[in-house]
């Protein structure tokens, strides 16, 4: 019995250390992504331990977690440095990628596939079209400052898609082109965001490890009059993008729970 209690106690201590390391890694990740460390160099381990009131072992474990995310690396004679910049992608406004990231560099598009295809039933349903109606399918690799960032699979109704075929898809966001062709602005979009494992094709195109987690953004965009005109499946490299938004708690909900 004493031996079993000792093993249980040791296991609890390991879990507690792991919990604390994970908590510290979350705090440091936020600091890293917000540019809080001058020159991209983290403070020394003992300084981090003092600043966050953590043990040196907890600090080392937290840094190991961040190294596993390929966010930081240990450089001899320098210390722990940031090696991967993540770019903020806001979810507050309906914008194309170039509009969203214009402050961070140049977004370029490699059009891998473009042409009419019979709409799969789920695509036709989402776009409000009869099944097997032709839609324009566009597959693009999006790069930011030359680095692969996302793989976009897009479906557009052919009345607008025909016009897109003659447009510069490599240097212009689809949103701007769709607004021009439709003669009205875009209005709103329904989005779903989840993490998925990169399939072999996506991993190769994004130059990411096969099976690596990517952020999948499914977005159905409507014109101002409500018509759905753009269904996209966008796979972002999770190590190069962060999603952020501003959420408001509804007044009705707050009043209901305060009564």
Short mmCIF file of N, CA and C in Angstrom, two decimals, residues 21-194:
data_model
loop_
_atom_site.label_atom_id
_atom_site.label_comp_id
_atom_site.label_asym_id
_atom_site.label_seq_id
_atom_site.Cartn_x
_atom_site.Cartn_y
_atom_site.Cartn_z
N UNK A 21 3.10 23.74 -16.75
CA UNK A 21 3.87 24.03 -17.96
C UNK A 21 2.95 24.46 -19.10
N UNK A 22 1.81 23.79 -19.22
CA UNK A 22 0.85 24.14 -20.28
C UNK A 22 0.29 25.54 -20.06
N UNK A 23 -0.01 25.87 -18.78
CA UNK A 23 -0.51 27.21 -18.47
C UNK A 23 0.52 28.28 -18.81
N UNK A 24 1.78 28.02 -18.47
CA UNK A 24 2.83 28.98 -18.76
C UNK A 24 3.05 29.10 -20.26
N UNK A 25 3.00 27.97 -20.98
CA UNK A 25 3.17 28.01 -22.43
C UNK A 25 2.09 28.87 -23.08
N UNK A 26 0.86 28.79 -22.57
CA UNK A 26 -0.23 29.62 -23.10
C UNK A 26 0.06 31.11 -22.91
N UNK A 27 0.57 31.46 -21.73
CA UNK A 27 0.89 32.85 -21.46
C UNK A 27 2.04 33.34 -22.33
N UNK A 28 3.07 32.52 -22.45
CA UNK A 28 4.22 32.91 -23.27
C UNK A 28 3.85 33.00 -24.75
N UNK A 29 2.97 32.10 -25.20
CA UNK A 29 2.54 32.13 -26.60
C UNK A 29 1.86 33.45 -26.92
N UNK A 30 1.01 33.89 -26.00
CA UNK A 30 0.33 35.17 -26.21
C UNK A 30 1.35 36.31 -26.27
N UNK A 31 2.32 36.28 -25.39
CA UNK A 31 3.34 37.32 -25.38
C UNK A 31 4.14 37.31 -26.68
N UNK A 32 4.47 36.11 -27.14
CA UNK A 32 5.25 35.97 -28.39
C UNK A 32 4.46 36.54 -29.56
N UNK A 33 3.18 36.14 -29.67
CA UNK A 33 2.37 36.55 -30.83
C UNK A 33 2.04 38.04 -30.80
N UNK A 34 2.07 38.65 -29.63
CA UNK A 34 1.80 40.07 -29.54
C UNK A 34 3.08 40.91 -29.63
N UNK A 35 4.23 40.25 -29.86
CA UNK A 35 5.49 40.97 -30.03
C UNK A 35 6.02 41.58 -28.76
N UNK A 36 5.77 40.93 -27.63
CA UNK A 36 6.16 41.50 -26.34
C UNK A 36 7.65 41.36 -26.04
N UNK A 37 8.36 40.49 -26.77
CA UNK A 37 9.77 40.27 -26.48
C UNK A 37 10.62 40.99 -27.52
N UNK A 38 11.35 42.04 -27.12
CA UNK A 38 12.16 42.83 -28.07
C UNK A 38 13.15 41.96 -28.83
N UNK A 39 13.18 42.16 -30.14
CA UNK A 39 14.11 41.41 -30.97
C UNK A 39 13.76 39.95 -31.11
N UNK A 40 12.63 39.53 -30.58
CA UNK A 40 12.23 38.13 -30.67
C UNK A 40 13.03 37.21 -29.78
N UNK A 41 13.68 37.76 -28.76
CA UNK A 41 14.48 36.95 -27.84
C UNK A 41 13.77 36.90 -26.49
N UNK A 42 13.49 35.69 -26.01
CA UNK A 42 12.82 35.54 -24.73
C UNK A 42 13.79 35.78 -23.57
N UNK A 43 13.32 36.21 -22.43
CA UNK A 43 14.19 36.37 -21.26
C UNK A 43 14.81 35.02 -20.86
N UNK A 44 15.85 35.09 -20.05
CA UNK A 44 16.49 33.88 -19.56
C UNK A 44 15.52 33.06 -18.72
N UNK A 45 15.80 31.77 -18.59
CA UNK A 45 14.88 30.88 -17.88
C UNK A 45 14.66 31.33 -16.44
N UNK A 46 15.72 31.75 -15.76
CA UNK A 46 15.54 32.17 -14.37
C UNK A 46 14.71 33.45 -14.27
N UNK A 47 14.83 34.32 -15.28
CA UNK A 47 14.00 35.54 -15.31
C UNK A 47 12.54 35.18 -15.53
N UNK A 48 12.30 34.25 -16.45
CA UNK A 48 10.92 33.80 -16.68
C UNK A 48 10.35 33.15 -15.42
N UNK A 49 11.18 32.38 -14.75
CA UNK A 49 10.72 31.72 -13.52
C UNK A 49 10.32 32.76 -12.48
N UNK A 50 11.11 33.82 -12.34
CA UNK A 50 10.78 34.88 -11.38
C UNK A 50 9.54 35.66 -11.82
N UNK A 51 9.48 36.01 -13.12
CA UNK A 51 8.37 36.83 -13.62
C UNK A 51 7.02 36.11 -13.49
N UNK A 52 7.04 34.80 -13.72
CA UNK A 52 5.78 34.05 -13.71
C UNK A 52 5.62 33.18 -12.46
N UNK A 53 6.54 33.36 -11.51
CA UNK A 53 6.49 32.62 -10.25
C UNK A 53 6.36 31.12 -10.50
N UNK A 54 7.23 30.64 -11.36
CA UNK A 54 7.24 29.22 -11.73
C UNK A 54 8.62 28.64 -11.43
N UNK A 55 8.68 27.32 -11.34
CA UNK A 55 9.98 26.67 -11.13
C UNK A 55 10.75 26.63 -12.45
N UNK A 56 12.05 26.44 -12.36
CA UNK A 56 12.87 26.34 -13.57
C UNK A 56 12.42 25.15 -14.41
N UNK A 57 12.06 24.03 -13.75
CA UNK A 57 11.60 22.86 -14.50
C UNK A 57 10.32 23.17 -15.27
N UNK A 58 9.40 23.91 -14.66
CA UNK A 58 8.16 24.29 -15.35
C UNK A 58 8.46 25.16 -16.56
N UNK A 59 9.39 26.11 -16.39
CA UNK A 59 9.78 26.98 -17.51
C UNK A 59 10.36 26.15 -18.65
N UNK A 60 11.24 25.21 -18.31
CA UNK A 60 11.86 24.37 -19.36
C UNK A 60 10.80 23.56 -20.09
N UNK A 61 9.84 23.00 -19.35
CA UNK A 61 8.78 22.21 -19.99
C UNK A 61 7.91 23.09 -20.88
N UNK A 62 7.62 24.30 -20.42
CA UNK A 62 6.81 25.21 -21.24
C UNK A 62 7.54 25.57 -22.53
N UNK A 63 8.82 25.84 -22.43
CA UNK A 63 9.60 26.17 -23.63
C UNK A 63 9.69 24.97 -24.56
N UNK A 64 9.75 23.77 -23.99
CA UNK A 64 9.75 22.56 -24.82
C UNK A 64 8.45 22.46 -25.62
N UNK A 65 7.33 22.80 -24.98
CA UNK A 65 6.05 22.78 -25.68
C UNK A 65 6.04 23.76 -26.85
N UNK A 66 6.58 24.94 -26.63
CA UNK A 66 6.62 25.96 -27.68
C UNK A 66 7.60 25.58 -28.78
N UNK A 67 8.67 24.88 -28.42
CA UNK A 67 9.58 24.37 -29.46
C UNK A 67 8.89 23.31 -30.28
N UNK A 68 8.08 22.47 -29.62
CA UNK A 68 7.33 21.45 -30.35
C UNK A 68 6.35 22.05 -31.34
N UNK A 69 5.88 23.27 -31.06
CA UNK A 69 4.99 23.98 -31.99
C UNK A 69 5.79 24.72 -33.06
N UNK A 70 7.10 24.64 -32.99
CA UNK A 70 8.02 25.33 -33.91
C UNK A 70 7.82 26.85 -33.85
N UNK A 71 7.49 27.32 -32.65
CA UNK A 71 7.32 28.75 -32.44
C UNK A 71 8.61 29.40 -31.96
N UNK A 72 9.40 28.64 -31.20
CA UNK A 72 10.68 29.15 -30.71
C UNK A 72 11.75 28.07 -30.92
N UNK A 73 12.99 28.51 -30.85
CA UNK A 73 14.14 27.59 -30.90
C UNK A 73 15.20 28.08 -29.94
N UNK A 74 16.03 27.16 -29.52
CA UNK A 74 17.16 27.49 -28.65
C UNK A 74 18.39 27.73 -29.52
N UNK A 75 19.00 28.90 -29.42
CA UNK A 75 20.20 29.21 -30.19
C UNK A 75 21.38 29.42 -29.24
N UNK A 76 22.45 28.64 -29.43
CA UNK A 76 23.62 28.76 -28.55
C UNK A 76 24.15 30.20 -28.52
N UNK A 77 24.42 30.68 -27.35
CA UNK A 77 24.97 32.02 -27.19
C UNK A 77 23.93 33.12 -27.26
N UNK A 78 22.71 32.79 -27.61
CA UNK A 78 21.65 33.79 -27.72
C UNK A 78 20.54 33.53 -26.72
N UNK A 79 20.07 32.27 -26.68
CA UNK A 79 18.97 31.90 -25.81
C UNK A 79 17.80 31.39 -26.62
N UNK A 80 16.62 31.54 -26.09
CA UNK A 80 15.40 31.09 -26.77
C UNK A 80 14.87 32.23 -27.63
N UNK A 81 14.73 31.97 -28.93
CA UNK A 81 14.32 33.02 -29.86
C UNK A 81 13.07 32.59 -30.62
N UNK A 82 12.29 33.58 -31.03
CA UNK A 82 11.10 33.35 -31.84
C UNK A 82 11.54 33.05 -33.27
N UNK A 83 11.06 31.95 -33.83
CA UNK A 83 11.49 31.56 -35.18
C UNK A 83 10.33 31.50 -36.17
N UNK A 84 9.11 31.68 -35.70
CA UNK A 84 7.97 31.59 -36.61
C UNK A 84 6.99 32.70 -36.28
N UNK A 85 6.75 33.57 -37.25
CA UNK A 85 5.80 34.65 -37.04
C UNK A 85 4.41 34.19 -37.46
N UNK A 86 3.43 34.45 -36.60
CA UNK A 86 2.04 34.15 -36.94
C UNK A 86 1.34 35.46 -37.28
N UNK A 87 0.49 35.38 -38.29
CA UNK A 87 -0.18 36.59 -38.75
C UNK A 87 -1.65 36.58 -38.29
N UNK A 88 -2.14 37.74 -37.84
CA UNK A 88 -3.52 37.80 -37.32
C UNK A 88 -4.55 37.88 -38.44
N UNK A 89 -5.53 37.00 -38.39
CA UNK A 89 -6.63 36.99 -39.35
C UNK A 89 -7.90 37.31 -38.57
N UNK A 90 -8.43 38.52 -38.75
CA UNK A 90 -9.61 38.93 -38.02
C UNK A 90 -10.87 38.27 -38.54
N UNK A 91 -11.79 38.02 -37.63
CA UNK A 91 -13.09 37.44 -37.98
C UNK A 91 -14.22 38.44 -37.74
N UNK A 92 -13.87 39.72 -37.60
CA UNK A 92 -14.87 40.75 -37.34
C UNK A 92 -15.46 41.32 -38.62
N UNK A 93 -14.71 41.25 -39.72
CA UNK A 93 -15.16 41.88 -40.96
C UNK A 93 -15.02 40.88 -42.11
N UNK A 94 -15.86 41.07 -43.12
CA UNK A 94 -15.82 40.22 -44.30
C UNK A 94 -14.82 40.82 -45.28
N UNK A 95 -13.63 40.22 -45.31
CA UNK A 95 -12.56 40.73 -46.16
C UNK A 95 -11.83 39.58 -46.84
N UNK A 96 -11.23 39.89 -47.99
CA UNK A 96 -10.35 38.94 -48.64
C UNK A 96 -9.02 38.88 -47.91
N UNK A 97 -8.22 37.87 -48.24
CA UNK A 97 -6.96 37.66 -47.52
C UNK A 97 -6.01 38.84 -47.69
N UNK A 98 -5.91 39.37 -48.91
CA UNK A 98 -5.01 40.50 -49.15
C UNK A 98 -5.46 41.72 -48.36
N UNK A 99 -6.78 41.92 -48.24
CA UNK A 99 -7.29 43.03 -47.44
C UNK A 99 -6.98 42.81 -45.96
N UNK A 100 -7.15 41.59 -45.50
CA UNK A 100 -6.95 41.29 -44.09
C UNK A 100 -5.50 41.45 -43.66
N UNK A 101 -4.57 41.03 -44.53
CA UNK A 101 -3.16 40.98 -44.15
C UNK A 101 -2.31 42.04 -44.84
N UNK A 102 -2.94 43.11 -45.32
CA UNK A 102 -2.18 44.09 -46.10
C UNK A 102 -1.06 44.75 -45.30
N UNK A 103 -1.20 44.81 -43.97
CA UNK A 103 -0.16 45.43 -43.15
C UNK A 103 1.05 44.52 -42.96
N UNK A 104 0.92 43.27 -43.32
CA UNK A 104 1.97 42.30 -43.02
C UNK A 104 2.75 41.84 -44.25
N UNK A 105 2.43 42.37 -45.41
CA UNK A 105 3.19 42.00 -46.58
C UNK A 105 2.31 41.79 -47.80
N UNK A 106 2.88 41.11 -48.78
CA UNK A 106 2.21 40.92 -50.06
C UNK A 106 1.62 39.53 -50.16
N UNK A 107 0.34 39.46 -50.46
CA UNK A 107 -0.33 38.18 -50.70
C UNK A 107 -0.33 37.91 -52.20
N UNK A 108 0.20 36.76 -52.58
CA UNK A 108 0.19 36.35 -53.99
C UNK A 108 -0.60 35.07 -54.14
N UNK A 109 -1.15 34.86 -55.31
CA UNK A 109 -2.01 33.72 -55.58
C UNK A 109 -1.44 32.87 -56.71
N UNK A 110 -1.31 31.59 -56.45
CA UNK A 110 -0.97 30.65 -57.52
C UNK A 110 -2.24 29.89 -57.87
N UNK A 111 -2.78 30.15 -59.06
CA UNK A 111 -4.01 29.49 -59.49
C UNK A 111 -3.65 28.10 -59.99
N UNK A 112 -4.03 27.08 -59.24
CA UNK A 112 -3.67 25.71 -59.57
C UNK A 112 -4.70 25.06 -60.48
N UNK A 113 -5.95 25.41 -60.29
CA UNK A 113 -7.03 24.86 -61.11
C UNK A 113 -8.12 25.91 -61.25
N UNK A 114 -8.69 26.05 -62.45
CA UNK A 114 -9.84 26.92 -62.64
C UNK A 114 -10.64 26.41 -63.83
N UNK A 115 -11.96 26.29 -63.65
CA UNK A 115 -12.80 25.83 -64.74
C UNK A 115 -14.15 25.35 -64.23
N UNK A 116 -15.11 25.16 -65.16
CA UNK A 116 -16.45 24.70 -64.77
C UNK A 116 -16.42 23.23 -64.35
N UNK A 117 -17.22 22.90 -63.33
CA UNK A 117 -17.42 21.52 -62.89
C UNK A 117 -18.88 21.36 -62.49
N UNK A 118 -19.45 20.15 -62.63
CA UNK A 118 -20.80 19.92 -62.10
C UNK A 118 -20.77 20.07 -60.58
N UNK A 119 -21.70 20.84 -60.05
CA UNK A 119 -21.70 21.09 -58.61
C UNK A 119 -22.08 19.83 -57.85
N UNK A 120 -21.22 19.35 -56.92
CA UNK A 120 -21.64 18.27 -56.02
C UNK A 120 -22.90 18.71 -55.25
N UNK A 121 -23.73 17.75 -54.88
CA UNK A 121 -25.01 18.08 -54.24
C UNK A 121 -24.87 19.05 -53.06
N UNK A 122 -23.90 18.84 -52.13
CA UNK A 122 -23.79 19.79 -51.01
C UNK A 122 -23.44 21.21 -51.46
N UNK A 123 -22.63 21.31 -52.51
CA UNK A 123 -22.26 22.64 -53.03
C UNK A 123 -23.48 23.30 -53.67
N UNK A 124 -24.20 22.56 -54.51
CA UNK A 124 -25.39 23.10 -55.15
C UNK A 124 -26.40 23.57 -54.11
N UNK A 125 -26.57 22.77 -53.06
CA UNK A 125 -27.52 23.13 -52.01
C UNK A 125 -27.12 24.42 -51.32
N UNK A 126 -25.84 24.55 -50.98
CA UNK A 126 -25.37 25.75 -50.27
C UNK A 126 -25.49 26.99 -51.15
N UNK A 127 -25.29 26.84 -52.45
CA UNK A 127 -25.36 27.98 -53.36
C UNK A 127 -26.77 28.22 -53.91
N UNK A 128 -27.73 27.37 -53.50
CA UNK A 128 -29.11 27.54 -53.96
C UNK A 128 -29.31 27.22 -55.41
N UNK A 129 -28.57 26.22 -55.91
CA UNK A 129 -28.63 25.84 -57.32
C UNK A 129 -29.19 24.43 -57.47
N UNK A 130 -29.76 24.10 -58.65
CA UNK A 130 -30.17 22.71 -58.90
C UNK A 130 -28.93 21.80 -58.89
N UNK A 131 -29.13 20.56 -58.47
CA UNK A 131 -28.00 19.62 -58.45
C UNK A 131 -27.42 19.44 -59.85
N UNK A 132 -26.10 19.27 -59.89
CA UNK A 132 -25.33 19.02 -61.11
C UNK A 132 -25.25 20.23 -62.02
N UNK A 133 -25.77 21.38 -61.58
CA UNK A 133 -25.54 22.62 -62.32
C UNK A 133 -24.05 22.92 -62.34
N UNK A 134 -23.54 23.40 -63.46
CA UNK A 134 -22.13 23.77 -63.51
C UNK A 134 -21.85 24.98 -62.62
N UNK A 135 -20.72 24.91 -61.91
CA UNK A 135 -20.21 26.04 -61.14
C UNK A 135 -18.74 26.22 -61.51
N UNK A 136 -18.21 27.38 -61.24
CA UNK A 136 -16.78 27.60 -61.47
C UNK A 136 -16.03 27.14 -60.24
N UNK A 137 -15.07 26.25 -60.45
CA UNK A 137 -14.21 25.76 -59.36
C UNK A 137 -12.84 26.40 -59.50
N UNK A 138 -12.35 26.98 -58.42
CA UNK A 138 -11.03 27.62 -58.42
C UNK A 138 -10.24 27.08 -57.24
N UNK A 139 -9.03 26.60 -57.50
CA UNK A 139 -8.12 26.18 -56.43
C UNK A 139 -6.89 27.07 -56.48
N UNK A 140 -6.62 27.73 -55.36
CA UNK A 140 -5.49 28.66 -55.31
C UNK A 140 -4.60 28.38 -54.10
N UNK A 141 -3.31 28.50 -54.30
CA UNK A 141 -2.35 28.51 -53.20
C UNK A 141 -2.05 29.96 -52.90
N UNK A 142 -2.32 30.37 -51.66
CA UNK A 142 -2.09 31.76 -51.27
C UNK A 142 -0.78 31.82 -50.49
N UNK A 143 0.06 32.77 -50.87
CA UNK A 143 1.33 32.97 -50.17
C UNK A 143 1.37 34.37 -49.58
N UNK A 144 2.02 34.49 -48.43
CA UNK A 144 2.29 35.78 -47.83
C UNK A 144 3.79 35.97 -47.77
N UNK A 145 4.26 37.00 -48.46
CA UNK A 145 5.70 37.26 -48.56
C UNK A 145 6.45 36.02 -49.05
N UNK A 146 5.83 35.28 -49.96
CA UNK A 146 6.47 34.13 -50.58
C UNK A 146 6.30 32.82 -49.85
N UNK A 147 5.78 32.85 -48.61
CA UNK A 147 5.62 31.62 -47.83
C UNK A 147 4.20 31.09 -47.96
N UNK A 148 4.04 29.78 -48.21
CA UNK A 148 2.69 29.20 -48.33
C UNK A 148 1.88 29.45 -47.06
N UNK A 149 0.67 29.97 -47.24
CA UNK A 149 -0.17 30.31 -46.11
C UNK A 149 -1.49 29.54 -46.12
N UNK A 150 -2.14 29.45 -47.29
CA UNK A 150 -3.43 28.77 -47.33
C UNK A 150 -3.67 28.14 -48.69
N UNK A 151 -4.50 27.11 -48.68
CA UNK A 151 -4.97 26.46 -49.90
C UNK A 151 -6.48 26.67 -49.95
N UNK A 152 -6.94 27.40 -50.97
CA UNK A 152 -8.35 27.80 -51.06
C UNK A 152 -9.05 27.04 -52.18
N UNK A 153 -10.16 26.38 -51.83
CA UNK A 153 -11.01 25.71 -52.82
C UNK A 153 -12.32 26.47 -52.86
N UNK A 154 -12.66 27.01 -54.04
CA UNK A 154 -13.77 27.94 -54.17
C UNK A 154 -14.75 27.50 -55.24
N UNK A 155 -16.06 27.65 -54.93
CA UNK A 155 -17.13 27.36 -55.89
C UNK A 155 -17.98 28.62 -56.08
N UNK A 156 -18.20 29.01 -57.35
CA UNK A 156 -18.95 30.22 -57.68
C UNK A 156 -19.98 29.90 -58.77
N UNK A 157 -21.23 30.38 -58.66
CA UNK A 157 -22.21 30.16 -59.72
C UNK A 157 -21.68 30.67 -61.07
N UNK A 158 -22.05 29.98 -62.15
CA UNK A 158 -21.45 30.27 -63.44
C UNK A 158 -21.83 31.63 -64.01
N UNK A 159 -22.97 32.22 -63.62
CA UNK A 159 -23.29 33.54 -64.17
C UNK A 159 -22.25 34.57 -63.75
N UNK A 160 -21.64 34.36 -62.57
CA UNK A 160 -20.52 35.20 -62.15
C UNK A 160 -19.19 34.55 -62.49
N UNK A 161 -19.15 33.22 -62.47
CA UNK A 161 -17.92 32.51 -62.74
C UNK A 161 -17.40 32.73 -64.14
N UNK A 162 -18.30 32.85 -65.12
CA UNK A 162 -17.88 33.10 -66.51
C UNK A 162 -17.08 34.39 -66.58
N UNK A 163 -17.54 35.41 -65.86
CA UNK A 163 -16.80 36.67 -65.84
C UNK A 163 -15.46 36.54 -65.15
N UNK A 164 -15.39 35.69 -64.13
CA UNK A 164 -14.11 35.50 -63.42
C UNK A 164 -13.04 34.89 -64.30
N UNK A 165 -13.47 34.09 -65.28
CA UNK A 165 -12.48 33.42 -66.15
C UNK A 165 -11.61 34.42 -66.90
N UNK A 166 -12.12 35.61 -67.13
CA UNK A 166 -11.33 36.61 -67.84
C UNK A 166 -10.63 37.59 -66.92
N UNK A 167 -10.66 37.33 -65.61
CA UNK A 167 -10.07 38.26 -64.64
C UNK A 167 -8.69 37.80 -64.18
N UNK A 168 -7.98 38.72 -63.57
CA UNK A 168 -6.64 38.44 -63.03
C UNK A 168 -6.79 37.82 -61.65
N UNK A 169 -6.90 36.50 -61.60
CA UNK A 169 -7.10 35.80 -60.33
C UNK A 169 -5.81 35.68 -59.53
N UNK A 170 -4.70 35.94 -60.17
CA UNK A 170 -3.41 35.80 -59.47
C UNK A 170 -3.09 37.02 -58.61
N UNK A 171 -3.64 38.17 -58.97
CA UNK A 171 -3.25 39.40 -58.28
C UNK A 171 -4.42 40.15 -57.66
N UNK A 172 -5.61 39.58 -57.71
CA UNK A 172 -6.79 40.28 -57.19
C UNK A 172 -7.61 39.34 -56.33
N UNK A 173 -8.08 39.83 -55.17
CA UNK A 173 -8.96 39.04 -54.32
C UNK A 173 -10.27 38.77 -55.04
N UNK A 174 -10.81 37.57 -54.86
CA UNK A 174 -12.09 37.21 -55.47
C UNK A 174 -13.21 38.13 -55.00
N UNK A 175 -13.15 38.55 -53.75
CA UNK A 175 -14.23 39.39 -53.23
C UNK A 175 -14.40 40.66 -54.07
N UNK A 176 -13.31 41.31 -54.40
CA UNK A 176 -13.38 42.53 -55.20
C UNK A 176 -13.94 42.23 -56.59
N UNK A 177 -13.51 41.14 -57.16
CA UNK A 177 -13.98 40.77 -58.49
C UNK A 177 -15.47 40.44 -58.47
N UNK A 178 -15.91 39.70 -57.47
CA UNK A 178 -17.33 39.34 -57.39
C UNK A 178 -18.21 40.58 -57.23
N UNK A 179 -17.76 41.53 -56.42
CA UNK A 179 -18.55 42.75 -56.25
C UNK A 179 -18.65 43.52 -57.54
N UNK A 180 -17.56 43.55 -58.30
CA UNK A 180 -17.57 44.25 -59.58
C UNK A 180 -18.50 43.57 -60.57
N UNK A 181 -18.41 42.25 -60.66
CA UNK A 181 -19.24 41.51 -61.62
C UNK A 181 -20.72 41.53 -61.23
N UNK A 182 -21.00 41.49 -59.93
CA UNK A 182 -22.40 41.46 -59.47
C UNK A 182 -23.03 42.84 -59.45
N UNK A 183 -22.21 43.87 -59.45
CA UNK A 183 -22.75 45.22 -59.40
C UNK A 183 -23.31 45.61 -58.06
N UNK A 184 -22.90 44.91 -57.03
CA UNK A 184 -23.33 45.24 -55.67
C UNK A 184 -22.30 44.68 -54.68
N UNK A 185 -22.25 45.23 -53.48
CA UNK A 185 -21.26 44.75 -52.52
C UNK A 185 -21.67 43.41 -51.90
N UNK A 186 -20.70 42.74 -51.34
CA UNK A 186 -20.98 41.56 -50.54
C UNK A 186 -21.62 42.00 -49.23
N UNK A 187 -22.45 41.13 -48.67
CA UNK A 187 -23.17 41.50 -47.46
C UNK A 187 -22.70 40.80 -46.22
N UNK A 188 -22.77 39.47 -46.19
CA UNK A 188 -22.39 38.73 -45.00
C UNK A 188 -21.91 37.33 -45.40
N UNK A 189 -21.36 36.62 -44.44
CA UNK A 189 -20.88 35.26 -44.69
C UNK A 189 -21.16 34.38 -43.49
N UNK A 190 -21.49 33.13 -43.76
CA UNK A 190 -21.60 32.11 -42.72
C UNK A 190 -20.27 31.38 -42.65
N UNK A 191 -19.69 31.25 -41.46
CA UNK A 191 -18.38 30.62 -41.36
C UNK A 191 -18.39 29.49 -40.34
N UNK A 192 -17.55 28.52 -40.60
CA UNK A 192 -17.26 27.44 -39.66
C UNK A 192 -15.75 27.28 -39.62
N UNK A 193 -15.19 27.21 -38.41
CA UNK A 193 -13.75 27.07 -38.25
C UNK A 193 -13.45 25.84 -37.42
N UNK A 194 -12.58 24.98 -37.93
CA UNK A 194 -12.20 23.78 -37.18
C UNK A 194 -10.78 23.38 -37.55
#
